[in-house]
Tab-separated table of C-alpha atoms and ligand atoms in Angstrom:
chain	number	residue	atom	x	y	z
T	1	MET	CA	-26.992	-144.957	-139.840
T	2	MET	CA	-26.069	-141.995	-137.726
T	3	GLY	CA	-22.318	-141.513	-137.957
T	4	VAL	CA	-20.268	-138.771	-136.326
T	5	GLU	CA	-18.479	-138.048	-139.626
T	6	THR	CA	-21.653	-137.523	-141.603
T	7	MET	CA	-23.391	-135.314	-139.063
T	8	SER	CA	-20.390	-133.096	-138.409
T	9	GLU	CA	-20.334	-132.118	-142.093
T	10	ALA	CA	-22.253	-128.970	-141.411
T	11	PRO	CA	-23.646	-126.666	-142.473
T	12	LYS	CA	-25.149	-128.307	-145.523
T	13	ILE	CA	-28.083	-126.665	-147.278
T	14	VAL	CA	-29.555	-128.847	-150.020
T	15	THR	CA	-32.821	-126.950	-150.385
T	16	LEU	CA	-33.749	-123.475	-149.163
T	17	PRO	CA	-35.432	-123.849	-145.738
T	18	PRO	CA	-38.206	-124.585	-145.160
T	19	GLY	CA	-37.908	-127.363	-147.739
T	20	PRO	CA	-40.983	-129.227	-149.050
T	21	LYS	CA	-41.158	-131.785	-146.212
T	22	SER	CA	-40.747	-129.105	-143.544
T	23	ARG	CA	-43.465	-127.047	-145.254
T	24	ARG	CA	-45.868	-129.986	-145.182
T	25	LEU	CA	-45.317	-130.416	-141.434
T	26	LEU	CA	-45.737	-126.689	-140.970
T	27	GLU	CA	-49.171	-126.905	-142.614
T	28	GLU	CA	-50.152	-129.708	-140.218
T	29	ARG	CA	-48.916	-127.680	-137.292
T	30	GLU	CA	-50.908	-124.657	-138.440
T	31	ARG	CA	-53.995	-126.846	-138.709
T	32	TYR	CA	-53.759	-128.754	-135.405
T	33	VAL	CA	-51.595	-126.738	-132.966
T	34	PRO	CA	-52.636	-123.358	-131.526
T	35	PRO	CA	-50.489	-120.397	-132.644
T	36	GLY	CA	-49.952	-119.617	-128.943
T	37	VAL	CA	-47.112	-122.152	-129.161
T	38	TYR	CA	-44.566	-120.002	-130.993
T	39	LEU	CA	-42.062	-121.215	-133.557
T	40	ILE	CA	-38.605	-119.739	-134.160
T	41	ALA	CA	-37.475	-121.681	-137.223
T	42	PRO	CA	-39.999	-122.993	-139.774
T	43	ILE	CA	-38.128	-126.280	-140.224
T	44	ALA	CA	-38.857	-129.754	-138.813
T	45	LEU	CA	-35.995	-131.808	-137.433
T	46	GLU	CA	-35.342	-135.433	-138.240
T	47	ARG	CA	-32.266	-136.070	-136.099
T	48	ALA	CA	-29.469	-134.358	-134.206
T	49	GLU	CA	-26.033	-135.178	-132.911
T	50	GLY	CA	-23.550	-133.054	-130.981
T	51	ALA	CA	-23.827	-129.466	-132.199
T	52	VAL	CA	-25.523	-130.348	-135.484
T	53	VAL	CA	-29.196	-130.802	-136.341
T	54	GLU	CA	-30.648	-132.173	-139.557
T	55	ASP	CA	-34.070	-131.335	-140.931
T	56	VAL	CA	-36.524	-133.613	-142.747
T	57	ASP	CA	-35.324	-132.237	-146.096
T	58	GLY	CA	-31.713	-133.199	-145.414
T	59	ASN	CA	-30.454	-129.690	-144.543
T	60	ARG	CA	-27.888	-129.615	-141.776
T	61	TYR	CA	-27.442	-126.688	-139.390
T	62	ILE	CA	-24.943	-125.720	-136.717
T	63	ASP	CA	-27.034	-125.440	-133.574
T	64	PHE	CA	-26.502	-122.231	-131.611
T	65	THR	CA	-29.760	-122.796	-129.685
T	66	SER	CA	-29.360	-126.109	-127.787
T	67	GLY	CA	-33.161	-126.237	-127.690
T	68	ILE	CA	-33.042	-122.994	-125.629
T	69	GLY	CA	-30.088	-123.924	-123.467
T	70	VAL	CA	-31.049	-127.536	-122.795
T	71	THR	CA	-28.766	-129.850	-124.775
T	72	SER	CA	-25.634	-128.259	-123.361
T	73	LEU	CA	-23.637	-131.472	-123.673
T	74	GLY	CA	-24.684	-131.880	-127.317
T	75	HIS	CA	-27.608	-133.698	-128.877
T	76	THR	CA	-28.161	-137.446	-128.342
T	77	ARG	CA	-24.920	-137.922	-126.464
T	78	ARG	CA	-24.280	-141.673	-126.449
T	79	GLU	CA	-23.572	-142.213	-122.748
T	80	ILE	CA	-26.707	-140.300	-121.786
T	81	VAL	CA	-28.836	-142.196	-124.309
T	82	GLU	CA	-27.461	-145.457	-122.873
T	83	VAL	CA	-28.382	-144.699	-119.243
T	84	ILE	CA	-31.878	-143.639	-120.318
T	85	LYS	CA	-32.310	-146.913	-122.225
T	86	GLU	CA	-31.021	-149.000	-119.308
T	87	GLN	CA	-33.285	-147.214	-116.849
T	88	ALA	CA	-36.295	-147.626	-119.203
T	89	GLU	CA	-35.778	-151.367	-119.103
T	90	ARG	CA	-35.703	-151.416	-115.276
T	91	LEU	CA	-38.221	-148.832	-114.067
T	92	ILE	CA	-39.927	-146.025	-115.969
T	93	HIS	CA	-42.320	-144.763	-113.347
T	94	THR	CA	-43.575	-145.290	-109.841
T	95	CYS	CA	-44.200	-141.706	-108.590
T	96	ILE	CA	-42.117	-140.457	-105.672
T	97	HIS	CA	-45.350	-140.141	-103.646
T	98	VAL	CA	-45.993	-143.869	-104.044
T	99	THR	CA	-42.582	-145.452	-103.475
T	100	ASN	CA	-39.012	-144.412	-103.033
T	101	TYR	CA	-36.303	-144.952	-105.690
T	102	ARG	CA	-32.571	-144.370	-105.693
T	103	PRO	CA	-32.020	-142.028	-108.708
T	104	TYR	CA	-34.300	-139.367	-107.133
T	105	LEU	CA	-32.359	-139.475	-103.871
T	106	ASP	CA	-28.938	-139.545	-105.521
T	107	LEU	CA	-29.860	-136.530	-107.611
T	108	ALA	CA	-31.336	-134.594	-104.688
T	109	LYS	CA	-28.070	-135.143	-102.796
T	110	GLU	CA	-25.910	-134.137	-105.804
T	111	LEU	CA	-27.882	-130.928	-106.288
T	112	THR	CA	-27.424	-129.913	-102.679
T	113	GLU	CA	-23.667	-130.396	-103.119
T	114	ILE	CA	-23.026	-128.633	-106.453
T	115	THR	CA	-25.037	-125.503	-105.600
T	116	PRO	CA	-23.393	-122.521	-103.875
T	117	GLY	CA	-23.410	-122.389	-100.063
T	118	ARG	CA	-21.811	-124.851	-97.670
T	119	PHE	CA	-24.894	-125.022	-95.472
T	120	PRO	CA	-27.330	-127.969	-95.291
T	121	LYS	CA	-29.890	-127.987	-98.111
T	122	ARG	CA	-32.706	-130.081	-99.526
T	123	ALA	CA	-34.000	-130.532	-103.075
T	124	ILE	CA	-37.354	-131.284	-104.656
T	125	LEU	CA	-37.542	-132.511	-108.257
T	126	LEU	CA	-40.196	-131.364	-110.718
T	127	ASN	CA	-40.843	-131.327	-114.465
T	128	SER	CA	-40.382	-127.827	-115.869
T	129	GLY	CA	-38.787	-124.507	-115.049
T	130	ALA	CA	-42.181	-122.944	-114.412
T	131	GLU	CA	-43.068	-125.721	-111.990
T	132	ALA	CA	-39.808	-125.168	-110.114
T	133	VAL	CA	-40.656	-121.475	-109.792
T	134	GLU	CA	-44.166	-122.301	-108.528
T	135	ASN	CA	-42.724	-124.583	-105.866
T	136	ALA	CA	-40.011	-122.135	-104.840
T	137	VAL	CA	-42.679	-119.534	-104.138
T	138	LYS	CA	-44.868	-122.052	-102.265
T	139	ILE	CA	-41.923	-123.047	-100.055
T	140	VAL	CA	-41.033	-119.422	-99.354
T	141	ARG	CA	-44.606	-118.391	-98.549
T	142	GLN	CA	-45.275	-121.358	-96.267
T	143	TYR	CA	-41.979	-120.897	-94.405
T	144	SER	CA	-41.983	-117.117	-94.077
T	145	LYS	CA	-45.746	-116.764	-93.558
T	146	ARG	CA	-45.408	-113.615	-95.677
T	147	PRO	CA	-47.385	-113.452	-98.930
T	148	GLY	CA	-45.454	-110.842	-100.916
T	149	ILE	CA	-42.935	-111.699	-103.645
T	150	ILE	CA	-40.793	-109.120	-105.445
T	151	SER	CA	-39.919	-109.807	-109.052
T	152	PHE	CA	-38.318	-107.847	-111.888
T	153	GLU	CA	-39.297	-106.066	-115.036
T	154	ASN	CA	-38.070	-107.780	-118.196
T	155	SER	CA	-37.806	-111.130	-116.388
T	156	PHE	CA	-39.112	-114.490	-117.548
T	157	HIS	CA	-40.047	-117.247	-115.102
T	158	GLY	CA	-42.437	-119.445	-117.098
T	159	ARG	CA	-46.010	-119.727	-118.274
T	160	THR	CA	-47.994	-121.182	-115.339
T	161	TYR	CA	-49.963	-118.599	-113.362
T	162	MET	CA	-47.518	-117.742	-110.583
T	163	ALA	CA	-44.510	-117.952	-112.902
T	164	LEU	CA	-46.369	-115.826	-115.434
T	165	THR	CA	-47.352	-113.278	-112.786
T	166	LEU	CA	-43.683	-112.992	-111.813
T	167	THR	CA	-42.712	-112.557	-115.475
T	168	GLY	CA	-41.926	-108.937	-116.330
T	169	LYS	CA	-42.909	-108.806	-119.977
T	170	TRP	CA	-46.456	-108.346	-121.214
T	171	ASP	CA	-46.464	-109.189	-124.902
T	172	PRO	CA	-46.696	-112.061	-125.760
T	173	TYR	CA	-46.709	-113.912	-122.433
T	174	LYS	CA	-49.493	-112.168	-120.537
T	175	VAL	CA	-51.837	-111.066	-123.314
T	176	GLY	CA	-55.448	-111.893	-122.416
T	177	PHE	CA	-54.557	-113.883	-119.276
T	178	ALA	CA	-55.439	-111.395	-116.480
T	179	PRO	CA	-56.156	-111.478	-113.591
T	180	PHE	CA	-52.860	-112.701	-112.212
T	181	VAL	CA	-51.832	-114.021	-108.784
T	182	PRO	CA	-52.009	-111.469	-105.940
T	183	GLY	CA	-48.984	-110.507	-103.880
T	184	VAL	CA	-46.420	-109.871	-106.634
T	185	TYR	CA	-44.525	-106.558	-106.884
T	186	MET	CA	-42.291	-105.533	-109.793
T	187	ALA	CA	-39.000	-103.671	-109.568
T	188	PRO	CA	-36.802	-102.400	-112.406
T	189	TYR	CA	-33.809	-104.638	-113.198
T	190	ALA	CA	-30.186	-103.602	-113.762
T	191	TYR	CA	-30.618	-103.322	-117.533
T	192	CYS	CA	-27.732	-100.872	-117.808
T	193	TYR	CA	-27.829	-100.474	-121.606
T	194	ARG	CA	-31.353	-99.106	-121.229
T	195	CYS	CA	-31.205	-97.951	-117.624
T	196	PRO	CA	-34.754	-97.343	-116.365
T	197	PHE	CA	-33.395	-94.326	-114.467
T	198	HIS	CA	-31.308	-93.017	-117.401
T	199	LEU	CA	-28.178	-93.228	-115.282
T	200	ASN	CA	-24.749	-94.749	-115.863
T	201	TYR	CA	-23.003	-97.391	-113.795
T	202	PRO	CA	-21.145	-96.972	-111.419
T	203	ASP	CA	-22.155	-93.319	-110.904
T	204	CYS	CA	-25.766	-94.475	-110.517
T	205	GLY	CA	-24.901	-95.970	-107.104
T	206	LEU	CA	-27.176	-98.901	-108.021
T	207	ALA	CA	-30.277	-96.715	-108.143
T	208	CYS	CA	-32.307	-99.785	-109.167
T	209	VAL	CA	-31.557	-101.515	-105.845
T	210	GLU	CA	-32.128	-98.308	-103.922
T	211	TYR	CA	-35.541	-98.001	-105.610
T	212	ILE	CA	-36.678	-101.219	-103.917
T	213	GLU	CA	-35.687	-99.929	-100.485
T	214	LYS	CA	-36.746	-96.330	-100.853
T	215	SER	CA	-39.789	-96.650	-103.044
T	216	LEU	CA	-41.258	-100.127	-103.573
T	217	LEU	CA	-41.106	-101.160	-99.899
T	218	LYS	CA	-42.533	-97.781	-98.854
T	219	THR	CA	-45.257	-97.355	-101.451
T	220	GLN	CA	-46.412	-100.802	-102.615
T	221	VAL	CA	-45.862	-103.287	-99.787
T	222	PRO	CA	-44.127	-103.160	-96.377
T	223	PRO	CA	-41.059	-105.405	-96.018
T	224	GLN	CA	-42.626	-107.468	-93.230
T	225	GLU	CA	-45.187	-108.697	-95.774
T	226	VAL	CA	-42.588	-109.777	-98.328
T	227	GLY	CA	-41.404	-113.392	-98.119
T	228	GLY	CA	-39.112	-113.549	-101.127
T	229	LEU	CA	-37.445	-111.758	-103.982
T	230	ILE	CA	-36.924	-113.695	-107.200
T	231	ALA	CA	-34.306	-112.803	-109.802
T	232	GLU	CA	-32.574	-114.389	-112.748
T	233	PRO	CA	-28.808	-113.927	-112.292
T	234	ILE	CA	-28.700	-113.084	-116.001
T	235	GLN	CA	-32.045	-112.342	-117.588
T	236	GLY	CA	-32.358	-114.945	-120.317
T	237	GLU	CA	-35.502	-114.289	-122.345
T	238	GLY	CA	-34.990	-110.622	-121.411
T	239	GLY	CA	-31.894	-110.535	-123.617
T	240	PHE	CA	-28.962	-111.923	-121.590
T	241	ILE	CA	-28.771	-109.005	-119.207
T	242	ALA	CA	-25.946	-109.467	-116.714
T	243	PRO	CA	-26.056	-106.932	-113.864
T	244	PRO	CA	-22.928	-105.068	-112.681
T	245	PRO	CA	-20.427	-106.696	-110.286
T	246	ASP	CA	-21.824	-105.416	-106.973
T	247	TYR	CA	-25.502	-105.806	-107.860
T	248	PHE	CA	-26.393	-109.122	-106.243
T	249	LYS	CA	-24.397	-108.424	-103.076
T	250	ALA	CA	-26.461	-105.245	-102.688
T	251	LEU	CA	-29.687	-107.109	-103.405
T	252	LYS	CA	-28.820	-109.857	-100.911
T	253	ALA	CA	-27.949	-107.276	-98.247
T	254	LEU	CA	-31.309	-105.585	-98.801
T	255	CYS	CA	-33.075	-108.948	-98.507
T	256	ASP	CA	-31.178	-109.866	-95.325
T	257	ASP	CA	-31.964	-106.503	-93.740
T	258	HIS	CA	-35.677	-107.226	-94.085
T	259	GLY	CA	-35.738	-111.008	-93.612
T	260	ILE	CA	-36.665	-111.476	-97.285
T	261	LEU	CA	-35.498	-114.748	-98.864
T	262	LEU	CA	-33.473	-114.504	-102.073
T	263	ILE	CA	-34.692	-116.875	-104.802
T	264	ILE	CA	-32.312	-117.157	-107.741
T	265	ASP	CA	-33.823	-118.591	-110.905
T	266	GLU	CA	-31.036	-120.512	-112.656
T	267	VAL	CA	-33.315	-122.337	-115.093
T	268	GLN	CA	-31.545	-120.859	-118.128
T	269	THR	CA	-28.140	-120.092	-116.598
T	270	GLY	CA	-27.291	-123.248	-114.617
T	271	PHE	CA	-25.062	-126.248	-115.285
T	272	GLY	CA	-22.055	-124.471	-116.764
T	273	ARG	CA	-23.894	-122.217	-119.208
T	274	THR	CA	-22.044	-119.081	-118.037
T	275	GLY	CA	-18.645	-120.634	-117.332
T	276	ARG	CA	-19.544	-121.403	-113.706
T	277	TRP	CA	-21.725	-124.200	-112.372
T	278	PHE	CA	-24.334	-121.588	-111.562
T	279	ALA	CA	-24.330	-118.001	-112.795
T	280	ILE	CA	-24.872	-116.448	-109.357
T	281	GLU	CA	-21.332	-117.600	-108.480
T	282	HIS	CA	-20.040	-114.746	-110.689
T	283	TRP	CA	-21.405	-112.385	-108.036
T	284	GLY	CA	-20.230	-114.392	-105.006
T	285	VAL	CA	-23.723	-114.619	-103.509
T	286	GLU	CA	-25.316	-117.658	-101.850
T	287	PRO	CA	-29.067	-117.689	-102.493
T	288	ASP	CA	-31.568	-119.057	-99.987
T	289	VAL	CA	-33.506	-120.812	-102.739
T	290	MET	CA	-32.529	-121.788	-106.278
T	291	THR	CA	-34.596	-123.008	-109.202
T	292	MET	CA	-33.049	-124.968	-112.057
T	293	GLY	CA	-34.152	-126.867	-115.129
T	294	LYS	CA	-33.327	-126.939	-118.846
T	295	ALA	CA	-29.733	-128.278	-119.124
T	296	ILE	CA	-30.124	-130.376	-115.973
T	297	ALA	CA	-31.196	-133.552	-117.829
T	298	ALA	CA	-30.005	-133.180	-121.437
T	299	GLY	CA	-33.529	-132.814	-122.818
T	300	LEU	CA	-35.666	-134.974	-120.548
T	301	PRO	CA	-38.248	-132.957	-118.620
T	302	LEU	CA	-36.788	-132.225	-115.214
T	303	SER	CA	-36.392	-129.258	-112.900
T	304	ALA	CA	-35.550	-128.713	-109.260
T	305	VAL	CA	-35.766	-126.396	-106.304
T	306	VAL	CA	-32.811	-126.427	-103.935
T	307	ALA	CA	-33.127	-124.485	-100.689
T	308	ARG	CA	-31.635	-124.106	-97.245
T	309	ASP	CA	-32.540	-127.071	-95.057
T	310	GLU	CA	-34.483	-124.940	-92.585
T	311	LEU	CA	-36.795	-123.727	-95.363
T	312	MET	CA	-37.612	-127.216	-96.596
T	313	ARG	CA	-37.523	-129.547	-93.610
T	314	ASP	CA	-40.890	-128.547	-92.167
T	315	VAL	CA	-42.861	-128.042	-95.376
T	316	TYR	CA	-46.371	-129.288	-94.637
T	317	PRO	CA	-46.497	-133.015	-95.552
T	318	GLY	CA	-48.147	-133.652	-98.902
T	319	SER	CA	-48.231	-129.985	-99.927
T	320	LEU	CA	-45.539	-130.297	-102.638
T	321	GLY	CA	-44.831	-132.577	-105.596
T	322	GLY	CA	-46.698	-134.143	-108.489
T	323	THR	CA	-47.155	-137.353	-110.448
T	324	TYR	CA	-44.075	-137.157	-112.656
T	325	GLY	CA	-41.631	-134.865	-110.816
T	326	GLY	CA	-38.207	-136.517	-110.685
T	327	ASN	CA	-39.130	-139.309	-113.082
T	328	PRO	CA	-36.461	-142.062	-112.976
T	329	LEU	CA	-35.460	-141.627	-116.653
T	330	ALA	CA	-34.922	-137.893	-116.158
T	331	CYS	CA	-33.025	-138.484	-112.904
T	332	VAL	CA	-30.513	-140.919	-114.414
T	333	ALA	CA	-29.998	-138.531	-117.335
T	334	ALA	CA	-29.322	-135.687	-114.880
T	335	LEU	CA	-26.924	-137.787	-112.817
T	336	LYS	CA	-25.026	-138.586	-116.014
T	337	VAL	CA	-25.026	-134.903	-117.029
T	338	ILE	CA	-23.490	-133.940	-113.676
T	339	GLU	CA	-20.945	-136.768	-113.908
T	340	ILE	CA	-19.867	-135.633	-117.404
T	341	ILE	CA	-19.652	-131.968	-116.397
T	342	LYS	CA	-17.329	-132.947	-113.516
T	343	ARG	CA	-15.334	-135.596	-115.382
T	344	ASP	CA	-14.755	-133.617	-118.603
T	345	GLY	CA	-14.162	-130.213	-117.012
T	346	ILE	CA	-17.167	-128.784	-118.881
T	347	VAL	CA	-17.421	-125.705	-116.664
T	348	GLU	CA	-13.818	-124.728	-117.470
T	349	ARG	CA	-14.406	-125.602	-121.116
T	350	ALA	CA	-17.465	-123.334	-121.121
T	351	ALA	CA	-15.379	-120.481	-119.710
T	352	ARG	CA	-12.831	-120.913	-122.542
T	353	LEU	CA	-15.647	-121.103	-125.074
T	354	GLY	CA	-16.961	-117.857	-123.618
T	355	GLU	CA	-13.611	-116.127	-124.171
T	356	LYS	CA	-13.600	-117.130	-127.851
T	357	ILE	CA	-17.187	-116.046	-128.401
T	358	SER	CA	-16.718	-112.786	-126.535
T	359	LYS	CA	-13.608	-111.955	-128.616
T	360	ARG	CA	-15.389	-112.629	-131.917
T	361	LEU	CA	-18.502	-110.697	-130.921
T	362	GLY	CA	-16.305	-107.829	-129.726
T	363	GLU	CA	-14.669	-107.683	-133.171
T	364	MET	CA	-18.074	-107.723	-134.835
T	365	GLY	CA	-19.166	-104.904	-132.541
T	366	GLU	CA	-16.309	-102.765	-133.870
T	367	ARG	CA	-17.206	-103.514	-137.493
T	368	TYR	CA	-20.986	-103.296	-137.615
T	369	GLU	CA	-22.920	-100.252	-136.434
T	370	ILE	CA	-26.074	-102.330	-136.033
T	371	ILE	CA	-24.601	-103.950	-132.916
T	372	GLY	CA	-25.531	-101.626	-130.060
T	373	ASP	CA	-24.496	-103.772	-127.109
T	374	ILE	CA	-22.649	-107.044	-126.497
T	375	ARG	CA	-23.141	-108.711	-123.158
T	376	GLY	CA	-23.416	-111.898	-121.144
T	377	LYS	CA	-21.132	-114.201	-119.201
T	378	GLY	CA	-19.103	-117.137	-120.486
T	379	PRO	CA	-20.629	-118.611	-123.635
T	380	MET	CA	-24.033	-117.131	-122.742
T	381	MET	CA	-23.500	-114.067	-124.929
T	382	ALA	CA	-25.840	-111.849	-126.899
T	383	MET	CA	-25.878	-108.811	-129.181
T	384	GLU	CA	-28.561	-106.149	-129.011
T	385	LEU	CA	-29.245	-104.784	-132.496
T	386	VAL	CA	-30.174	-101.146	-132.981
T	387	LYS	CA	-30.970	-98.898	-135.928
T	388	ASP	CA	-28.851	-96.118	-134.465
T	389	ARG	CA	-26.268	-96.338	-131.710
T	390	GLY	CA	-27.208	-92.876	-130.449
T	391	THR	CA	-30.968	-93.286	-130.181
T	392	LYS	CA	-30.741	-97.060	-129.504
T	393	GLU	CA	-33.908	-97.597	-131.543
T	394	PRO	CA	-34.385	-101.387	-131.557
T	395	ALA	CA	-33.663	-103.036	-134.930
T	396	VAL	CA	-36.605	-105.411	-134.699
T	397	GLU	CA	-37.110	-106.300	-138.385
T	398	GLU	CA	-33.370	-106.615	-138.913
T	399	THR	CA	-33.171	-109.110	-136.020
T	400	LYS	CA	-35.851	-111.253	-137.667
T	401	GLU	CA	-33.860	-110.992	-140.895
T	402	VAL	CA	-30.686	-112.127	-139.087
T	403	LEU	CA	-32.417	-115.297	-137.859
T	404	LYS	CA	-33.886	-116.028	-141.299
T	405	THR	CA	-30.661	-115.350	-143.220
T	406	ALA	CA	-28.621	-117.393	-140.738
T	407	LEU	CA	-31.027	-120.318	-141.111
T	408	ASN	CA	-30.749	-120.143	-144.897
T	409	ARG	CA	-26.981	-120.406	-144.497
T	410	GLY	CA	-27.136	-123.300	-142.051
T	411	LEU	CA	-27.017	-121.651	-138.618
T	412	LEU	CA	-29.808	-122.054	-136.084
T	413	LEU	CA	-30.131	-118.971	-133.858
T	414	LEU	CA	-32.431	-117.542	-131.173
T	415	LYS	CA	-33.585	-114.045	-130.422
T	416	ALA	CA	-34.708	-112.478	-127.137
T	417	GLY	CA	-35.283	-109.159	-125.397
T	418	LEU	CA	-38.062	-106.784	-124.474
T	419	TYR	CA	-38.149	-105.531	-128.071
T	420	GLY	CA	-37.185	-108.799	-129.767
T	421	ASN	CA	-33.951	-107.227	-131.040
T	422	VAL	CA	-31.368	-109.370	-129.243
T	423	VAL	CA	-29.533	-112.201	-130.992
T	424	ARG	CA	-28.533	-114.666	-128.303
T	425	LEU	CA	-26.129	-117.581	-128.487
T	426	HIS	CA	-26.784	-120.904	-126.777
T	427	PRO	CA	-24.268	-123.266	-128.412
T	428	PRO	CA	-23.665	-126.660	-126.833
T	429	LEU	CA	-20.816	-126.282	-124.326
T	430	THR	CA	-19.159	-129.265	-126.022
T	431	ILE	CA	-19.181	-127.774	-129.533
T	432	GLU	CA	-16.017	-128.574	-131.504
T	433	ASP	CA	-13.724	-125.578	-132.157
T	434	GLU	CA	-14.144	-125.923	-135.908
T	435	LEU	CA	-17.936	-125.877	-135.757
T	436	LEU	CA	-17.891	-122.954	-133.354
T	437	GLU	CA	-15.666	-120.958	-135.722
T	438	LYS	CA	-17.844	-121.883	-138.708
T	439	GLY	CA	-20.940	-120.849	-136.783
T	440	LEU	CA	-19.395	-117.522	-135.757
T	441	ASP	CA	-18.273	-116.926	-139.363
T	442	LEU	CA	-21.841	-117.526	-140.524
T	443	LEU	CA	-23.111	-115.183	-137.843
T	444	GLU	CA	-20.714	-112.462	-138.975
T	445	GLU	CA	-21.592	-112.938	-142.670
T	446	THR	CA	-25.240	-112.689	-141.711
T	447	ILE	CA	-24.802	-109.514	-139.644
T	448	ARG	CA	-22.796	-107.991	-142.488
T	449	SER	CA	-25.443	-108.775	-145.094
T	450	VAL	CA	-28.288	-107.532	-142.894
T	451	SER	CA	-26.464	-104.294	-142.025
T	452	GLN	CA	-25.964	-103.395	-145.691
C	501	PLP	C1	-35.132	-118.136	-116.092
C	501	PLP	C2	-36.254	-119.038	-116.514
C	501	PLP	N1	-37.131	-119.467	-115.592
C	501	PLP	C3	-38.147	-120.284	-115.902
C	501	PLP	C4	-38.332	-120.702	-117.198
C	501	PLP	C5	-39.493	-121.598	-117.532
C	501	PLP	O1	-39.030	-122.873	-117.836
C	501	PLP	P1	-39.988	-123.906	-118.568
C	501	PLP	O2	-40.195	-123.411	-119.963
C	501	PLP	O3	-39.221	-125.206	-118.509
C	501	PLP	O4	-41.254	-123.961	-117.788
C	501	PLP	C6	-37.450	-120.278	-118.198
C	501	PLP	C7	-37.628	-120.710	-119.591
C	501	PLP	O5	-37.096	-120.149	-120.524
C	501	PLP	C8	-36.373	-119.428	-117.853
C	501	PLP	O6	-35.502	-118.986	-118.758
């Protein structure tokens, strides 16, 4: 029996992870699954509830990963499980190309209403973040009749060919997969801690935006051949890089000057993760196109593209979609997710959670030299670990050690970043205060032991 009381008794380590049962599954994985599918923690899960996961050996961990920002309302939340079960008994699949069904339409309407911008919009539903990115680019190219797309260094947009081409990190994502899709141009991002121009904000005058205008659009591709520019509002896999306050306004102005459509990829940042419904709201910018996924449906595969009505209403009939996109089970889960976020004030809760996390990380930053930078928005916070605060040499091995030590103590963590030296936090937005504090205590103990 899965009881709230039992599962919330965490962390609980009964055998050093990976325990014997996890190890056996690991051997099977190594035998049958290609190593291209990477693994963060060498444990196998048996069950999960709220902010706690339990492995097959009976170890319990506080989950600061949410399955990479997906189970934001906690694992196996009862009311979501119930709507999925009810829907499964009525209709599992028909395909939106074959017949219509209400949950798809209700969700499309909801998404056009909760996204920034009071202009008419439309939404298409898909299965994964990468697929949303693919479709966003298709919509932009068909509408604008311009092939070029600008993307950013250190970005991550997924593993299908267009999404991968747009991704600004070579190893491991792109290794051995060339050639990529034509028409993509890379610009440096506002990674201020490691500014590509070795400048400091605000004295830099946003040199990274100016570079697009003064260099990229003059040397690589003319603006009249660029249909869209795609950016994460906070680079997720890139290490939770949140650009300075005036960055996106400047980027949007540049796009508008040249008739380039702004695509904001909210796959990792949407649905309250940063203390706003969507992260781009922190910068007061209304994108032309948005992609979303992950937390949208509490763990069922679903993603979406939401765009201005004029971009979507004339898309060539039959040129978009797929067999499973907007599956009824995923749609009812997403509708319930949105209902809970509204009803329980989850966005405000996330903002408060962010204040607590930011305060604790700030204190850790004062105590431990290994922490070179602390950044993010709301509860989407990260620490970049360095060997030396002056040289900023990435503390790559130490970061691996942090994840391993934390796991051994009962805390599940993720890393990120160009150098793999960023510890990022993705706790459920509904995590109880006590579990959050315990998790942050474990994180601090871990950082202390690794810094010694
Ligand atoms: C910003 C962003 N876009 C796209 C994706 C790809 O999503 P998926 O793995 O669901 O294809 C990710 C995944 O981490 C992401 O963070």
